[in-house]
XYZ file of C-alpha atoms in Angstrom:
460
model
C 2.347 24.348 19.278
C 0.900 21.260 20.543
C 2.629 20.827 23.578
C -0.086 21.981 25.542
C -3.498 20.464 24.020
C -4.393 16.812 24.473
C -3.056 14.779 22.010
C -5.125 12.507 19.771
C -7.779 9.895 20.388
C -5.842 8.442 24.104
C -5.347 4.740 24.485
C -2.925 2.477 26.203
C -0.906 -0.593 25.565
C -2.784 -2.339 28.251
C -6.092 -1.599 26.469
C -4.524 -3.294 23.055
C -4.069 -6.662 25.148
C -6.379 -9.315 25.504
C -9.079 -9.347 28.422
C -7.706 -12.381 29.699
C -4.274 -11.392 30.077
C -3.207 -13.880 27.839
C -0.185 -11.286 26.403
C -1.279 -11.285 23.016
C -3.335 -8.366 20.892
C -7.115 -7.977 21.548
C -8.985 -6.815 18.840
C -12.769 -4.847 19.108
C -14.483 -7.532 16.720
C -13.775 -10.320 19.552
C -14.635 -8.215 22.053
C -11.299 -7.202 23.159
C -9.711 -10.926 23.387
C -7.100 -12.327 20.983
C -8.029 -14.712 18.314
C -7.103 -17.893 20.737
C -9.356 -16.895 23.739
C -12.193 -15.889 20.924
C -12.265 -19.126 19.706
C -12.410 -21.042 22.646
C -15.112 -19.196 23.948
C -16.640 -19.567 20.806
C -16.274 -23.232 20.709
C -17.141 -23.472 24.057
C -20.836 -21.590 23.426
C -21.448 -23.637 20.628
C -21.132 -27.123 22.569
C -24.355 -28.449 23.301
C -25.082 -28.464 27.045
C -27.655 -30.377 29.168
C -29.672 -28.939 31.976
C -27.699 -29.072 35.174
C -30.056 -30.996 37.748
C -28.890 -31.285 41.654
C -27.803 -34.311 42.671
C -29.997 -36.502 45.258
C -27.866 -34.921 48.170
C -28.720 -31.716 46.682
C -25.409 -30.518 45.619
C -24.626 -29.523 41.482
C -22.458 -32.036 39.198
C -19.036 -30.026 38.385
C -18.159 -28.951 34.943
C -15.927 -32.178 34.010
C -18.699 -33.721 31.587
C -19.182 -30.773 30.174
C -15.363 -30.065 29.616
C -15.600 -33.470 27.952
C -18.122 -32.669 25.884
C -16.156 -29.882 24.678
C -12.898 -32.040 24.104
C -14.424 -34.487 22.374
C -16.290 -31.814 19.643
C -12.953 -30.576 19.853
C -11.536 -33.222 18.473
C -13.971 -34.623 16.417
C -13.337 -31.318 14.759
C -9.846 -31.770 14.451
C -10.219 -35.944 13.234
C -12.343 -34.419 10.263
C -9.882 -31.933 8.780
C -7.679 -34.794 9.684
C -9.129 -36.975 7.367
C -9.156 -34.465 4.792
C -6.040 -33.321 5.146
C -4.098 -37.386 5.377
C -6.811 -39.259 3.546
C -7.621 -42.111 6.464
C -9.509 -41.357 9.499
C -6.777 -43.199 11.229
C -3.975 -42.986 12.157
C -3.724 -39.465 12.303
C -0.737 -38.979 9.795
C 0.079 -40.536 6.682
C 3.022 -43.335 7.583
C 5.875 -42.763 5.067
C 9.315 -43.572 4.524
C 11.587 -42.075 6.725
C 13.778 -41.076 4.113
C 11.468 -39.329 1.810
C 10.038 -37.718 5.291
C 13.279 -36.557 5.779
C 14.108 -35.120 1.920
C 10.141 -33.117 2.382
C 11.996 -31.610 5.851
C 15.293 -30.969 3.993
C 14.032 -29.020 1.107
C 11.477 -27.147 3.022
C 14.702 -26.321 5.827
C 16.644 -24.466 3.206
C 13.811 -22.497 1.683
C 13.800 -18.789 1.485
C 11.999 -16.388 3.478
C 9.103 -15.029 1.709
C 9.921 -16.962 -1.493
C 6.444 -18.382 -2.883
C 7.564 -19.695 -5.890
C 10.330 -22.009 -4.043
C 7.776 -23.343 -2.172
C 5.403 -24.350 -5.219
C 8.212 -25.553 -6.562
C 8.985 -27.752 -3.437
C 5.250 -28.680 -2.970
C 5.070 -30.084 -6.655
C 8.384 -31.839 -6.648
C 7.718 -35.857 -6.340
C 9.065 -35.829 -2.408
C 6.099 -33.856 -1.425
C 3.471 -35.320 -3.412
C 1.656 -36.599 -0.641
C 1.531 -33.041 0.958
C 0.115 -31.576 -2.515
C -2.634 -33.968 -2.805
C -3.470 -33.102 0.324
C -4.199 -29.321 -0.279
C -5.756 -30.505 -3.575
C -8.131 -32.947 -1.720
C -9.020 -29.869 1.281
C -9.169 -27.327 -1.395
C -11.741 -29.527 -3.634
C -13.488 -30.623 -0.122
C -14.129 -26.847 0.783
C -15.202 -25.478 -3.008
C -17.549 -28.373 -2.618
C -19.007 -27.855 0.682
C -18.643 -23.614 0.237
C -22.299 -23.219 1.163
C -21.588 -24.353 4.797
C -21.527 -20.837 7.693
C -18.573 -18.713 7.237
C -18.132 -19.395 11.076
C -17.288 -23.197 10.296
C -15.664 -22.880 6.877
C -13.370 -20.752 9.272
C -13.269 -23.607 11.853
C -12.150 -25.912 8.988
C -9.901 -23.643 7.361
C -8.078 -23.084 10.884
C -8.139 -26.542 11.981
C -6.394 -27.548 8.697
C -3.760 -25.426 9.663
C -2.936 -27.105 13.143
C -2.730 -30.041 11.237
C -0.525 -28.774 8.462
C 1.527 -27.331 10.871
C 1.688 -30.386 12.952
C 3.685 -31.875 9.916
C 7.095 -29.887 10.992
C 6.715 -29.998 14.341
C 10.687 -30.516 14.611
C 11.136 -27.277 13.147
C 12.103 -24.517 15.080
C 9.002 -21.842 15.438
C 10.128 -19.209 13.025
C 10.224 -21.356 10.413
C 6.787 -23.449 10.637
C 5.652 -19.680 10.645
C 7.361 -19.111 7.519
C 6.228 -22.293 6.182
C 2.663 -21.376 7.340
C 2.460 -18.182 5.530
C 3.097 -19.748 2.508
C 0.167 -22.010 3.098
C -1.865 -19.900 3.428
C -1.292 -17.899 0.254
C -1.778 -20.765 -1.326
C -5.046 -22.057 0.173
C -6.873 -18.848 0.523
C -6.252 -17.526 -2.784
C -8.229 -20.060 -4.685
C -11.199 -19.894 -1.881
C -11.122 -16.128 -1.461
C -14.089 -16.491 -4.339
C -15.778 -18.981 -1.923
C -15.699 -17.499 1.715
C -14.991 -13.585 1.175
C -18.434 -11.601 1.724
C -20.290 -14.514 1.971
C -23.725 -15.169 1.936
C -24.483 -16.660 4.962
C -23.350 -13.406 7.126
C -24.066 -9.812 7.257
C -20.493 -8.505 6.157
C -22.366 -6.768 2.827
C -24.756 -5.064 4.993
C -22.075 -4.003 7.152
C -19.932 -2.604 4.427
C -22.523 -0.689 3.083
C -23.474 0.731 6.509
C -20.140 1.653 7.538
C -19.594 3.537 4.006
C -22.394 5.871 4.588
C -20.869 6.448 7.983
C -17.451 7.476 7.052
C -18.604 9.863 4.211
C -21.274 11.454 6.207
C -17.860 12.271 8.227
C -15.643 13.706 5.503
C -15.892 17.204 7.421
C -13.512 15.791 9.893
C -10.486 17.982 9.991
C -7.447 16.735 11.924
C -7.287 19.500 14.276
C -10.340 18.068 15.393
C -8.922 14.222 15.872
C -5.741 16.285 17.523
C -3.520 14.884 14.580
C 0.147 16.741 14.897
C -0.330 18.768 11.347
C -1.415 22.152 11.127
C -4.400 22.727 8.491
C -2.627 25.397 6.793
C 0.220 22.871 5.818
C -1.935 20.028 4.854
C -3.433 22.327 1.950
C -0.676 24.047 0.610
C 1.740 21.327 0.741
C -0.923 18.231 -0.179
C -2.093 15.460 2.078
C 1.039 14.392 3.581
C -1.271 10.545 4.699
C -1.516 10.395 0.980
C 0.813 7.032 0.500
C -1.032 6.065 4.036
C -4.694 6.401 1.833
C -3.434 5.089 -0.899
C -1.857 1.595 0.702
C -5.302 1.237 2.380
C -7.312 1.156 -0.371
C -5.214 -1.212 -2.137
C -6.239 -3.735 0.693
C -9.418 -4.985 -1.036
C -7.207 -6.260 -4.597
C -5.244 -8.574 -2.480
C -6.795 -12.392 -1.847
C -4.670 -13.873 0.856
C -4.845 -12.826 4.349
C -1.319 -11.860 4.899
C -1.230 -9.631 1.574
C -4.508 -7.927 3.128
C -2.182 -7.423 6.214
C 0.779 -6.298 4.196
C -1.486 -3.459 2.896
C -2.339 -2.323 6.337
C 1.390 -2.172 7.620
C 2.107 -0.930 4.516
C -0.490 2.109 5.730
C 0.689 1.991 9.092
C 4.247 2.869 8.274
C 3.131 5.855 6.041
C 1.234 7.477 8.806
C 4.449 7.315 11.205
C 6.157 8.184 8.234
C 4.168 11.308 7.880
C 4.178 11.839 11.496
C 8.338 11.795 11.623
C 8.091 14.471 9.009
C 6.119 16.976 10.826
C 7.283 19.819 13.043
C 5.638 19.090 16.148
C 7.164 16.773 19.319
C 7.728 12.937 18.235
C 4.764 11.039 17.669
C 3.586 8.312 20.101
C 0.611 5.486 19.976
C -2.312 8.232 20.434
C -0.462 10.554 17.447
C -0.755 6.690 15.540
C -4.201 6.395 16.102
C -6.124 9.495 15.814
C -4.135 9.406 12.277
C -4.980 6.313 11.232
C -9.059 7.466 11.962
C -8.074 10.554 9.662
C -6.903 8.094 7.064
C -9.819 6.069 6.982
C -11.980 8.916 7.124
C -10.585 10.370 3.718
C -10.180 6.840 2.182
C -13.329 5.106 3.331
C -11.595 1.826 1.963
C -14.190 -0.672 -0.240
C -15.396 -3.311 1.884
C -13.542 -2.871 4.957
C -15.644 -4.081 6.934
C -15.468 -7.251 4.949
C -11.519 -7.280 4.384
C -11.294 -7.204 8.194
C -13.265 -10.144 8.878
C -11.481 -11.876 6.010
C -8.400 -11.866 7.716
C -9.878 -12.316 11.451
C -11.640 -15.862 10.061
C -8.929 -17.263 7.524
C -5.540 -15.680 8.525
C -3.201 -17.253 10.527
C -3.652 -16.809 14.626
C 0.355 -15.485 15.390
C -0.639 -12.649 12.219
C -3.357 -10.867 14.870
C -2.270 -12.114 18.424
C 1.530 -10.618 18.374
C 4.235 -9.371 16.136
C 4.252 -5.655 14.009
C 1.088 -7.112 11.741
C -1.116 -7.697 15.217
C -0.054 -4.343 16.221
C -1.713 -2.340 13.410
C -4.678 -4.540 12.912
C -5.536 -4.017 16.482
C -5.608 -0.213 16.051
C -6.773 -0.626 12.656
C -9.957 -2.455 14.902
C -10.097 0.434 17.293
C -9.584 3.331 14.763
C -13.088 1.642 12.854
C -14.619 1.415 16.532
C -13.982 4.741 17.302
C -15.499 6.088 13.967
C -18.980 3.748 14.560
C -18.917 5.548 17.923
C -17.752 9.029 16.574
C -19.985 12.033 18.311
C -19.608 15.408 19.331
C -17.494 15.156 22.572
C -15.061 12.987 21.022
C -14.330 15.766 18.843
C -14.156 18.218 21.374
C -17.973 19.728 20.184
C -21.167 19.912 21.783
C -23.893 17.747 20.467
C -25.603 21.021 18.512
C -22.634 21.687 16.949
C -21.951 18.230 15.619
C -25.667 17.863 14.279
C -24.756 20.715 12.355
C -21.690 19.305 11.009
C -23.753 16.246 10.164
C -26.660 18.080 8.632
C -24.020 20.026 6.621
C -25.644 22.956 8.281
C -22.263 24.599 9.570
C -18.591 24.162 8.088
C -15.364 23.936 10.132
C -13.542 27.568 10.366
C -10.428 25.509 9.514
C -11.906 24.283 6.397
C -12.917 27.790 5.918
C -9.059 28.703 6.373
C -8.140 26.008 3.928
C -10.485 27.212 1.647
C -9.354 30.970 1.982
C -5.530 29.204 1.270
C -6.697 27.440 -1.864
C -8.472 30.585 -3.403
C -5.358 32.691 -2.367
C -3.314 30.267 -3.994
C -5.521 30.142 -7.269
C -5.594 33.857 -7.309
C -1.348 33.863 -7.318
C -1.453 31.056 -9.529
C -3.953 33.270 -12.117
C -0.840 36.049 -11.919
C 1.736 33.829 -12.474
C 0.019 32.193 -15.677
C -0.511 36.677 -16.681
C 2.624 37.106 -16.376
C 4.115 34.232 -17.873
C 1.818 34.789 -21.210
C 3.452 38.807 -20.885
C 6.980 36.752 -20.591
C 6.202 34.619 -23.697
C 5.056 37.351 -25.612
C 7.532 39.265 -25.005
C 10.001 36.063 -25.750
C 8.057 36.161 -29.262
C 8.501 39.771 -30.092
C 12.474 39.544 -29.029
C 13.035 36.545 -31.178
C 11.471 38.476 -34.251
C 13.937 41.204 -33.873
C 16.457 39.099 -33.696
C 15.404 36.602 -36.785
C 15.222 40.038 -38.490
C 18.844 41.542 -37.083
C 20.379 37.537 -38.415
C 19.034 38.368 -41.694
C 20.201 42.294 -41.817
C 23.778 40.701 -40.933
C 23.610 38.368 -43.458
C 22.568 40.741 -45.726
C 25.414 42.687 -45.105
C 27.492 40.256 -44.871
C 26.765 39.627 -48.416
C 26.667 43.208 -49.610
C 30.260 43.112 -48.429
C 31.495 39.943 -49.721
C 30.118 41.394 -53.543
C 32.039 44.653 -52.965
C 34.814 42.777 -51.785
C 34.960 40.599 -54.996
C 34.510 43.453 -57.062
C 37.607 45.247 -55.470
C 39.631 42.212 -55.699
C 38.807 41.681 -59.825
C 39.439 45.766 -59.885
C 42.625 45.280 -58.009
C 43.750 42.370 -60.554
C 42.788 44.061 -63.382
C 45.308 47.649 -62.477
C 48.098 44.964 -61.957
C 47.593 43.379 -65.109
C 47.567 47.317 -67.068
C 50.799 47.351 -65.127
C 52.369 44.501 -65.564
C 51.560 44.762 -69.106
C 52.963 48.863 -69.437
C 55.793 47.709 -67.646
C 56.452 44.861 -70.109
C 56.173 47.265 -73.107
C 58.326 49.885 -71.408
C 61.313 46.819 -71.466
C 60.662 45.995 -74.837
C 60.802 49.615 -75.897
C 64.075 50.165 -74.103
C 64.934 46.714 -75.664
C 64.821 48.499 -79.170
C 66.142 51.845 -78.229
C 69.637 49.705 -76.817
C 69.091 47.588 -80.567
C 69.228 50.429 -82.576
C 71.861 52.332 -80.229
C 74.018 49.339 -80.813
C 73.734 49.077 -84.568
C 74.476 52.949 -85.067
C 77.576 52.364 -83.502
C 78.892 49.606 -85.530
C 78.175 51.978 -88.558
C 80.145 54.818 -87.369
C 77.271 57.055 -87.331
């Protein structure tokens, strides 16, 4: 039935890329680069520049001071969290014995993926002291500096990454990644309290604003986003984006970036999920995303606007710029884009007809349809509860009759054992009157052959 209409909110894999072909996700909150080329740019617009004067031959300077400028910030940057992170502004690393260098690299080779606990464990074992005090010493740096811009507390926090990461450079990529994941956990879990929502931005205001949004749209059906499920069996069967909502929501309980993430594959994989269930053709990345808009419309997840920057400022860069994770936060992005943006042709109405949706002047006909479907169902379900009470009286009345047809029988049943007792004494009792005529019929003969005998022997 949907082979014919447009599908969906349309968007292309080329459109999910970076603007500066760099390969990696784009994302609507960096205005559609990846969280490298963001950066730069941002670091780039913060450097302070000097007014460009011609030279005396009336030509302009090139840009090499200023790219100095901005390699020396740079690293001045980078020497700071250094410091933090080793303890001595030079030289960059901590110098250490090879052999307890090489014990750290050993036990962190054969950890686990995805086991935490093995890596606390690691971390606190005496080998890796050094690296433990210096998360301790970053951690206390950043509680007590917390008041600084979100913008540079996310500077820090990604600089002390690098330089984290920098520590198992011999390691092949997958597992400083692993490694890295870990770290973060660990580091943005105690200053989630710190840096999420905080002060010195606008993400509050933001959240608040993009609340009101989202439930002034809860008249959204998905026939109108062009989701693959008909109306009719979204309300007699239930939501079938119901695990979808539910993994959303649970975004704002988790601290660390990559949990936040978690939550939104989690989501991700329940819409496809409920997409490979339906009856219409197989679902592609437009089917994905005018779902995932449906979603959010009938979760309108706390603080989402906040959770997203969250994870954009303190996650780790490979977790947005490639990989399944990048993926869904990218249309995650796009699907809250689209719903700031959300008007009447998007939806396939004219601009009247969405006013009236938004005044609540007008309803959808398929919400009227849905409606119609949930009275029709109430009205069967009203029968069914008549004539189950008709079935349960009737249950009642039958087990009377036959409490009172158990208690006839036994009644009988006992009339009958009686008589039978009765017969059984009268039946002993004529044996004994016979037994006992019979008895004096022998002794009687007994005499008669007595006397018989003794008239003989008298010659009578």
């Amino acid at each position: 039935m949907w082979m014919d209409k447009q599908r969906g909110i349309r968007v292309s894999q080329e459109e999910l890329l970076c603007k500066n072909a760099c390969g990696y996700y784009g994302n609507p909150a960096w205005q559609g680069l990846c969280s490298k080329c963001w950066r730069e740019r941002a670091r780039a617009a913060g450097t302070p520049r000097e007014e460009i004067r011609p030279r005396s031959d009336g030509t302009l300077p090139t840009f090499s001071k200023f790219e100095e400028k901005k390699n020396i910030e740079k690293g001045r940057r980078i020497n700071t969290v250094r410091r933090l992170f080793w303890g001595s502004p030079s030289p960059p690393k901590p110098q250490e014995p090879s052999e307890t260098r090489a014990n750290v690299l050993k036990a962190y080779e054969n950890l686990e993926p995805g086991d935490f606990t093995g890596f606390l464990k690691i971390l606190r074992s005496p080998p890796s002291q050094r690296l433990q005090s210096r998360c301790t010493a970053f951690l206390n740096t950043m509680e007590a500096y917390h008041d600084l811009p979100v913008q540079k507390q996310s500077d820090l926090v990604q600089d002390f990454y690098q330089s984290f990461a920098e520590y198992f450079s011999s390691f092949p990529e997958a597992q400083v990644t692993q490694i890295m994941e870990h770290v973060e956990k660990l580091i943005m879990t105690r200053l989630h309290k710190w840096v999420f929502c905080h002060d010195s931005c606008d993400d509050e205001q933001k959240d608040l604003a993009l609340q009101r949004r989202i439930r002034s749209l809860n008249w959204v059906t998905p026939q109108m986003l062009g989701v693959p499920f008909p109306d009719e069996k979204v309300s007699v069967t239930g939501d079938p984006f119901l695990p979808a909502i539910t993994a959303i929501i649970e975004m704002d309980a988790k601290r660390a970036p990559q949990d936040k993430l978690a939550c939104i594959s989690k989501c991700s994989q329940h819409v496809f999920e409920a997409l490979s269930r339906s009856n219409s053709e197989p679902a592609n990345a437009d089917d994905f995303l005018s779902s995932l808009v449906y979603v959010l419309l009938k979760a309108n997840p706390p603080r989402l606007h906040s959770n997203m920057q969250y994870v954009i400022r303190f996650g780790l860069p490979h977790s947005l710029m490639a990989g399944e994770s990048g993926y869904y936060f990218t249309n995650l992005s796009c699907a809250v884009a689209f719903i700031e943006k959300l008007d009447g042709p998007a939806l396939s109405l004219s601009p009247e007809e969405f006013e009236g949706y938004m005044l609540g002047q007008r309803t959808p006909s398929a919400l009227n349809r849905r409606q119609q479907v949930i009275s029709d169902t109430q009205n069967l379900l009203e029968d069914l509860k008549g004539r189950q009470e008709k079935l349960d009286q009737g249950m009642d009345a039958l087990n009377v009759q036959l409490q009172k047809w158990v208690q006839e029988v036994h009644s009988q049943l006992d009339e009958t054992r009686s008589q039978f007792v009765l017969s059984q004494k009268e039946i002993t009792a004529q044996k004994e009157v016979l037994l006992s005529t019979q008895d004096n019929k022998e002794e009687s003969v007994l005499v008669l052959e007595d006397q018989d005998g003794g008239l003989r022997e008298t010659g009578c």
